């Protein structure tokens, strides 16, 4: 049976050289990861990147091909899911349709023969503010309520590690934002280690202390959300986490503090400290909201990169900001976000404009854009289909 | 197939319903047909069951009356056969359930990865339907006869007394009933298990349930509609069957079931009131048992 | 899902294989003995022959009984499928009173033991002075097939998106046009399944037939009577042939359905 009773606090999770092969493809090539106790950790990536497989390996629902899984320093690689001090909030919630809400929440406690299962279940339901619905069946609850029950059913067991498998994916945007805040507050309240899997970059950044961006079975970059956003390391991260304008060219000059890259005849300066490569062909980039739009050529200074003149080819107004697409000859199309400080867009289609940004906002990547296509030809469909057809089966109407 | 008869049907998108004369025209012929050839016969059975022998009449001639003692008479005369029928039917149902559940589980859950194999196995389960019910029962009669290698083999292994038989005994009759109604049990179980969402099993496993506990607390309750349908589809025909228990098939003198008594009273000794009152008793007991069972298993909405 | 020990991994598949073999034993027996060079009763193995297959109608009453069964099956199927389909459409698409009463009336024949259905009809025919024969068998078979048709077709009607019919009406189809050009073709697979089921139920029915057949025989009734003195091998031939045809039909429908799915998958 399960190890121990209630975990007093979260335990750290350690993945050592994890490899997972399915018939026909490799879901995870080689994964090393340490999640410190008590942290809120997000695994972010597109579908098929191996993030859900990682979570299922930790839960014990899949067996590793090679490598070791340690929870709180204890090797659990060979143990069964019901022996691991891990609980999961499933993407589909997987609330037992034939049991009441209370029975669902008390289920794990009963299996572990923990005293006062009913009382503890009520307590967990109070935490998610659903105790008044304890007698209902899952089908009588809304999606958001079901999600909270699934959370209560998992945390009531005080697992050393709580796994969240895209738990908010089925909710509408407004509810999702609200649930993100609730999840976060529950986490700080109970102090457990949360491992959250999602493809929603905004969700990962809002909730997690640490985000690992996964792609094709590998972790591309790991760090605090702001660091990942401000200083992406790879083209994939730069494009997956928000949007980026990327330019590739050769390094034509360097000082102790910066490098200069020649992009289609225009020099672009990037701080040395913010670039992963300093010679040869380099891809540099800047976030769209860091760009300034100007109708006259800005005065050139060493602190400013200037592109232009170019032409506005598209303007889309989205309330808070306006997105401009600007075609600059020799450079390509640039995306620029401008806050709507005045009424309506400032530039119209066809206008001649210059684009500039502070040198300190640029970044240089480890790989070059040519290596990656805009839509990575991932193994999504094949991966998902093979992973477990049963998983994808629709929930029975119960 | 027929086996969805008792299964829960998912009500898909409903059309905006209209009340109209068209509905009446669509319903009327079929409903009238059932009234005439299902309801009226039941009434005819009740009337016949209360008839008294015609004065100065031949064998098989009766006149309408209210002879309630007909019921007391048949219960007194055939009480043993009535009890035996339900006992055999219960045994056959239990054996069919035990036989079918693992089979249906493998086909419906484990074999999902191989749809072709799944279909092949399903065809094998329903294959017995495609060969005459009577012939397959006779085949078992031959296979279990005293000269068959099954019986000689069992005797050689001393698992069966040297002078023992299988055919003609209650064992053979219950065996035959079980065999013949296994597909009626397996198919609804399959239908329920095939829709079983294995994510619930993962959730159970994640919540500290051993495979056995998960089976007991999640799999079985979720497949309950299939179990209920299978039990009804096996129990009802088994209780009323008279082929397996017949002496020409697997039964003997001591295995007579209520169906055999109804048949011989109706078709051989032409004692219609006795046959009719036995039929009413059989029907009433089955309706009471079925209602109680369905209530108890909490699947009333499935009817 | 999780790791399993060697024994556990193989226990269920092995059991399944054995169980399926068990289910097929009597079929194999019947099939094998259709080639038996039997004289009168087909009980012990006397050598292989094809004579039973080439001269099925040597045992004349077998062929006659078989012919009756086919006739009864076809007529009962046509009537039951028509009446049952009409009820199924009405049940799903219309609102009316006495709905639960009608559902109960449809459910009860399936929950009534066959011996009661058979004895009841026989009592009715007796009371009304109707001569029993092929006609009464057809009446009886139609009666118990209707409910099964309703259940089968109803499932199909419920899964039909009403928007398709609405689209038909929106595109200027009149009531009958929408029914015959949209509803009916979409229901056809369900109706065909119901018809096949009806035929199979009718063809194999013995218990109800026995009460309402009078002097007429059907294939199962022939076997029941012959069981006392020995079944001719020709009966095994007919049963085996019917079995092979039924299996062939199932396999063909499965294969064509699989091929359709593949084509569909290839085009999308």
PDB file of C-alpha atoms in Angstrom, chain B residues 2 4-6 12-20 22-23 25-27 29-31 33-34 36-41 44-45 48 99 102-103 105-106 110 119 121 123-125 127-128 130-136 138-140 142-143 175 179 182 202 236 240-243 248-249 262-263 266-267 272 279 282-283 286-287 303, chain C residues 1 4 12-13 15-16 19-20 22-27 29-30 43 83 86-87 89-90 92-96 102 105-113 115-117 119-124 126 138-139 142-143 146 148 151 158-159 162 166 197 204 206-207 210-211 220 223-224 227-228 231 235-236 239 242-243 246-247 250 254:
ATOM      1  CA  UNK B   2     -30.916  -7.433 -29.366  1.00  0.00           C
ATOM      2  CA  UNK B   4     -28.933  -3.365 -26.404  1.00  0.00           C
ATOM      3  CA  UNK B   5     -32.523  -4.105 -25.540  1.00  0.00           C
ATOM      4  CA  UNK B   6     -31.860  -3.695 -21.858  1.00  0.00           C
ATOM      5  CA  UNK B  12     -28.442  12.021 -28.520  1.00  0.00           C
ATOM      6  CA  UNK B  13     -29.600  15.362 -29.798  1.00  0.00           C
ATOM      7  CA  UNK B  14     -33.340  15.434 -29.594  1.00  0.00           C
ATOM      8  CA  UNK B  15     -35.412  16.776 -32.397  1.00  0.00           C
ATOM      9  CA  UNK B  16     -37.850  19.470 -31.608  1.00  0.00           C
ATOM     10  CA  UNK B  17     -40.808  17.250 -30.914  1.00  0.00           C
ATOM     11  CA  UNK B  18     -44.098  17.785 -32.638  1.00  0.00           C
ATOM     12  CA  UNK B  19     -47.422  16.344 -31.743  1.00  0.00           C
ATOM     13  CA  UNK B  20     -49.256  15.395 -34.845  1.00  0.00           C
ATOM     14  CA  UNK B  22     -48.456  11.529 -38.225  1.00  0.00           C
ATOM     15  CA  UNK B  23     -47.297  10.132 -34.876  1.00  0.00           C
ATOM     16  CA  UNK B  25     -50.447   6.897 -37.929  1.00  0.00           C
ATOM     17  CA  UNK B  26     -46.905   5.653 -37.313  1.00  0.00           C
ATOM     18  CA  UNK B  27     -47.722   4.131 -33.951  1.00  0.00           C
ATOM     19  CA  UNK B  29     -50.455  -0.385 -36.688  1.00  0.00           C
ATOM     20  CA  UNK B  30     -47.634  -1.728 -34.543  1.00  0.00           C
ATOM     21  CA  UNK B  31     -49.339  -0.961 -31.249  1.00  0.00           C
ATOM     22  CA  UNK B  33     -50.576  -5.601 -33.515  1.00  0.00           C
ATOM     23  CA  UNK B  34     -48.957  -5.931 -30.101  1.00  0.00           C
ATOM     24  CA  UNK B  36     -53.893  -8.088 -30.438  1.00  0.00           C
ATOM     25  CA  UNK B  37     -51.101 -10.662 -30.297  1.00  0.00           C
ATOM     26  CA  UNK B  38     -49.381  -9.859 -27.016  1.00  0.00           C
ATOM     27  CA  UNK B  39     -51.912  -8.318 -24.636  1.00  0.00           C
ATOM     28  CA  UNK B  40     -54.986 -10.282 -25.714  1.00  0.00           C
ATOM     29  CA  UNK B  41     -53.059 -13.576 -25.388  1.00  0.00           C
ATOM     30  CA  UNK B  44     -56.630 -15.305 -22.870  1.00  0.00           C
ATOM     31  CA  UNK B  45     -54.131 -17.012 -20.576  1.00  0.00           C
ATOM     32  CA  UNK B  48     -57.994 -20.090 -19.622  1.00  0.00           C
ATOM     33  CA  UNK B  99     -17.714 -17.137 -17.419  1.00  0.00           C
ATOM     34  CA  UNK B 102     -13.386 -11.882 -17.866  1.00  0.00           C
ATOM     35  CA  UNK B 103     -14.120 -12.677 -21.494  1.00  0.00           C
ATOM     36  CA  UNK B 105     -13.358  -7.507 -20.105  1.00  0.00           C
ATOM     37  CA  UNK B 106     -10.591  -8.785 -22.331  1.00  0.00           C
ATOM     38  CA  UNK B 110      -7.702  -5.078 -23.128  1.00  0.00           C
ATOM     39  CA  UNK B 119     -14.162  -7.833 -33.937  1.00  0.00           C
ATOM     40  CA  UNK B 121     -13.543 -12.301 -30.942  1.00  0.00           C
ATOM     41  CA  UNK B 123     -17.931 -12.745 -34.004  1.00  0.00           C
ATOM     42  CA  UNK B 124     -16.777 -15.850 -32.150  1.00  0.00           C
ATOM     43  CA  UNK B 125     -18.969 -14.944 -29.179  1.00  0.00           C
ATOM     44  CA  UNK B 127     -21.207 -17.483 -33.608  1.00  0.00           C
ATOM     45  CA  UNK B 128     -23.339 -19.946 -31.581  1.00  0.00           C
ATOM     46  CA  UNK B 130     -25.838 -18.774 -36.133  1.00  0.00           C
ATOM     47  CA  UNK B 131     -26.225 -22.466 -35.609  1.00  0.00           C
ATOM     48  CA  UNK B 132     -29.518 -23.965 -34.551  1.00  0.00           C
ATOM     49  CA  UNK B 133     -30.133 -23.709 -30.800  1.00  0.00           C
ATOM     50  CA  UNK B 134     -31.452 -27.290 -30.793  1.00  0.00           C
ATOM     51  CA  UNK B 135     -28.546 -28.720 -32.779  1.00  0.00           C
ATOM     52  CA  UNK B 136     -25.899 -27.183 -30.560  1.00  0.00           C
ATOM     53  CA  UNK B 138     -27.804 -31.993 -29.180  1.00  0.00           C
ATOM     54  CA  UNK B 139     -24.101 -31.643 -29.952  1.00  0.00           C
ATOM     55  CA  UNK B 140     -23.442 -31.269 -26.229  1.00  0.00           C
ATOM     56  CA  UNK B 142     -23.371 -36.361 -27.787  1.00  0.00           C
ATOM     57  CA  UNK B 143     -20.209 -34.777 -26.400  1.00  0.00           C
ATOM     58  CA  UNK B 175     -24.484 -26.725 -18.151  1.00  0.00           C
ATOM     59  CA  UNK B 179     -23.809 -22.540 -22.500  1.00  0.00           C
ATOM     60  CA  UNK B 182     -23.611 -17.143 -22.491  1.00  0.00           C
ATOM     61  CA  UNK B 202      -5.934   5.256 -13.684  1.00  0.00           C
ATOM     62  CA  UNK B 236     -35.615 -14.858 -18.133  1.00  0.00           C
ATOM     63  CA  UNK B 240     -38.772 -20.590 -19.063  1.00  0.00           C
ATOM     64  CA  UNK B 241     -36.656 -22.940 -21.159  1.00  0.00           C
ATOM     65  CA  UNK B 242     -37.827 -26.485 -21.759  1.00  0.00           C
ATOM     66  CA  UNK B 243     -35.384 -27.694 -24.411  1.00  0.00           C
ATOM     67  CA  UNK B 248     -34.481 -35.880 -25.639  1.00  0.00           C
ATOM     68  CA  UNK B 249     -31.810 -33.258 -24.947  1.00  0.00           C
ATOM     69  CA  UNK B 262     -46.403 -26.134 -19.482  1.00  0.00           C
ATOM     70  CA  UNK B 263     -45.523 -27.751 -22.796  1.00  0.00           C
ATOM     71  CA  UNK B 266     -50.727 -27.711 -23.229  1.00  0.00           C
ATOM     72  CA  UNK B 267     -49.636 -29.856 -26.159  1.00  0.00           C
ATOM     73  CA  UNK B 272     -55.089 -25.951 -20.888  1.00  0.00           C
ATOM     74  CA  UNK B 279     -47.632 -19.643 -17.371  1.00  0.00           C
ATOM     75  CA  UNK B 282     -44.036 -18.039 -14.223  1.00  0.00           C
ATOM     76  CA  UNK B 283     -44.657 -14.616 -15.699  1.00  0.00           C
ATOM     77  CA  UNK B 286     -40.329 -13.248 -13.216  1.00  0.00           C
ATOM     78  CA  UNK B 287     -41.859  -9.780 -13.218  1.00  0.00           C
ATOM     79  CA  UNK B 303     -35.939   0.194 -18.609  1.00  0.00           C
TER      80      UNK B 303
ATOM     81  CA  UNK C   1      -1.249   0.402 -17.421  1.00  0.00           C
ATOM     82  CA  UNK C   4       2.272  -6.792 -14.190  1.00  0.00           C
ATOM     83  CA  UNK C  12      -6.604 -13.237 -19.143  1.00  0.00           C
ATOM     84  CA  UNK C  13      -5.617 -13.770 -22.797  1.00  0.00           C
ATOM     85  CA  UNK C  15      -8.615 -17.690 -20.493  1.00  0.00           C
ATOM     86  CA  UNK C  16     -10.216 -15.711 -23.335  1.00  0.00           C
ATOM     87  CA  UNK C  19     -13.423 -19.614 -23.497  1.00  0.00           C
ATOM     88  CA  UNK C  20     -13.846 -18.796 -27.188  1.00  0.00           C
ATOM     89  CA  UNK C  22     -15.317 -23.681 -25.695  1.00  0.00           C
ATOM     90  CA  UNK C  23     -18.077 -21.599 -27.276  1.00  0.00           C
ATOM     91  CA  UNK C  24     -17.251 -22.997 -30.699  1.00  0.00           C
ATOM     92  CA  UNK C  25     -17.105 -26.702 -29.739  1.00  0.00           C
ATOM     93  CA  UNK C  26     -20.739 -27.588 -30.593  1.00  0.00           C
ATOM     94  CA  UNK C  27     -20.452 -25.707 -33.879  1.00  0.00           C
ATOM     95  CA  UNK C  29     -19.150 -30.883 -33.798  1.00  0.00           C
ATOM     96  CA  UNK C  30     -22.218 -30.094 -35.912  1.00  0.00           C
ATOM     97  CA  UNK C  43     -24.435 -40.267 -33.523  1.00  0.00           C
ATOM     98  CA  UNK C  83     -44.202  -1.846 -38.048  1.00  0.00           C
ATOM     99  CA  UNK C  86     -42.625   3.223 -37.798  1.00  0.00           C
ATOM    100  CA  UNK C  87     -42.882   2.971 -34.016  1.00  0.00           C
ATOM    101  CA  UNK C  89     -39.461   6.966 -35.621  1.00  0.00           C
ATOM    102  CA  UNK C  90     -42.600   8.029 -33.778  1.00  0.00           C
ATOM    103  CA  UNK C  92     -37.937   9.563 -31.063  1.00  0.00           C
ATOM    104  CA  UNK C  93     -39.359  12.284 -33.245  1.00  0.00           C
ATOM    105  CA  UNK C  94     -42.772  12.961 -31.768  1.00  0.00           C
ATOM    106  CA  UNK C  95     -44.281  13.930 -28.482  1.00  0.00           C
ATOM    107  CA  UNK C  96     -47.491  12.210 -27.406  1.00  0.00           C
ATOM    108  CA  UNK C 102     -46.218   2.362 -25.039  1.00  0.00           C
ATOM    109  CA  UNK C 105     -45.839  -2.473 -24.067  1.00  0.00           C
ATOM    110  CA  UNK C 106     -42.721  -2.684 -26.212  1.00  0.00           C
ATOM    111  CA  UNK C 107     -40.504  -3.823 -23.368  1.00  0.00           C
ATOM    112  CA  UNK C 108     -42.761  -6.513 -21.940  1.00  0.00           C
ATOM    113  CA  UNK C 109     -42.577  -8.998 -24.849  1.00  0.00           C
ATOM    114  CA  UNK C 110     -38.790  -9.022 -24.418  1.00  0.00           C
ATOM    115  CA  UNK C 111     -39.105  -9.653 -20.684  1.00  0.00           C
ATOM    116  CA  UNK C 112     -41.678 -12.403 -21.020  1.00  0.00           C
ATOM    117  CA  UNK C 113     -40.441 -15.989 -21.208  1.00  0.00           C
ATOM    118  CA  UNK C 115     -43.038 -20.310 -23.211  1.00  0.00           C
ATOM    119  CA  UNK C 116     -45.567 -17.789 -21.866  1.00  0.00           C
ATOM    120  CA  UNK C 117     -45.723 -15.927 -25.192  1.00  0.00           C
ATOM    121  CA  UNK C 119     -48.871 -20.574 -24.609  1.00  0.00           C
ATOM    122  CA  UNK C 120     -50.712 -17.238 -24.572  1.00  0.00           C
ATOM    123  CA  UNK C 121     -51.011 -17.035 -28.342  1.00  0.00           C
ATOM    124  CA  UNK C 122     -51.990 -20.673 -28.486  1.00  0.00           C
ATOM    125  CA  UNK C 123     -54.705 -20.024 -25.897  1.00  0.00           C
ATOM    126  CA  UNK C 124     -55.947 -17.095 -27.965  1.00  0.00           C
ATOM    127  CA  UNK C 126     -57.747 -21.939 -29.324  1.00  0.00           C
ATOM    128  CA  UNK C 138     -45.883 -15.911 -38.886  1.00  0.00           C
ATOM    129  CA  UNK C 139     -48.222 -13.992 -36.565  1.00  0.00           C
ATOM    130  CA  UNK C 142     -43.843 -10.990 -36.087  1.00  0.00           C
ATOM    131  CA  UNK C 143     -45.081 -10.294 -32.568  1.00  0.00           C
ATOM    132  CA  UNK C 146     -41.353  -6.004 -33.333  1.00  0.00           C
ATOM    133  CA  UNK C 148     -36.330  -5.945 -31.119  1.00  0.00           C
ATOM    134  CA  UNK C 151     -34.926  -1.087 -30.001  1.00  0.00           C
ATOM    135  CA  UNK C 158     -31.652   8.924 -31.738  1.00  0.00           C
ATOM    136  CA  UNK C 159     -28.125   9.204 -33.083  1.00  0.00           C
ATOM    137  CA  UNK C 162     -32.150  16.449 -36.406  1.00  0.00           C
ATOM    138  CA  UNK C 166     -33.996  20.688 -40.732  1.00  0.00           C
ATOM    139  CA  UNK C 197     -31.873  -9.717 -36.346  1.00  0.00           C
ATOM    140  CA  UNK C 204     -34.020 -20.164 -34.844  1.00  0.00           C
ATOM    141  CA  UNK C 206     -38.504 -23.180 -31.511  1.00  0.00           C
ATOM    142  CA  UNK C 207     -40.350 -22.618 -28.229  1.00  0.00           C
ATOM    143  CA  UNK C 210     -43.951 -25.349 -31.062  1.00  0.00           C
ATOM    144  CA  UNK C 211     -47.096 -23.948 -29.429  1.00  0.00           C
ATOM    145  CA  UNK C 220     -36.067 -26.245 -35.447  1.00  0.00           C
ATOM    146  CA  UNK C 223     -34.976 -31.255 -35.208  1.00  0.00           C
ATOM    147  CA  UNK C 224     -36.982 -31.372 -31.982  1.00  0.00           C
ATOM    148  CA  UNK C 227     -34.221 -35.781 -31.724  1.00  0.00           C
ATOM    149  CA  UNK C 228     -36.109 -38.738 -30.293  1.00  0.00           C
ATOM    150  CA  UNK C 231     -31.165 -36.474 -36.514  1.00  0.00           C
ATOM    151  CA  UNK C 235     -29.920 -31.371 -40.820  1.00  0.00           C
ATOM    152  CA  UNK C 236     -26.288 -30.790 -39.885  1.00  0.00           C
ATOM    153  CA  UNK C 239     -27.341 -25.819 -40.080  1.00  0.00           C
ATOM    154  CA  UNK C 242     -26.696 -21.403 -42.655  1.00  0.00           C
ATOM    155  CA  UNK C 243     -23.862 -20.857 -40.195  1.00  0.00           C
ATOM    156  CA  UNK C 246     -24.247 -15.920 -41.647  1.00  0.00           C
ATOM    157  CA  UNK C 247     -20.554 -15.751 -40.789  1.00  0.00           C
ATOM    158  CA  UNK C 250     -20.843 -10.711 -40.872  1.00  0.00           C
ATOM    159  CA  UNK C 254     -17.126  -5.889 -41.110  1.00  0.00           C
TER     160      UNK C 254
END
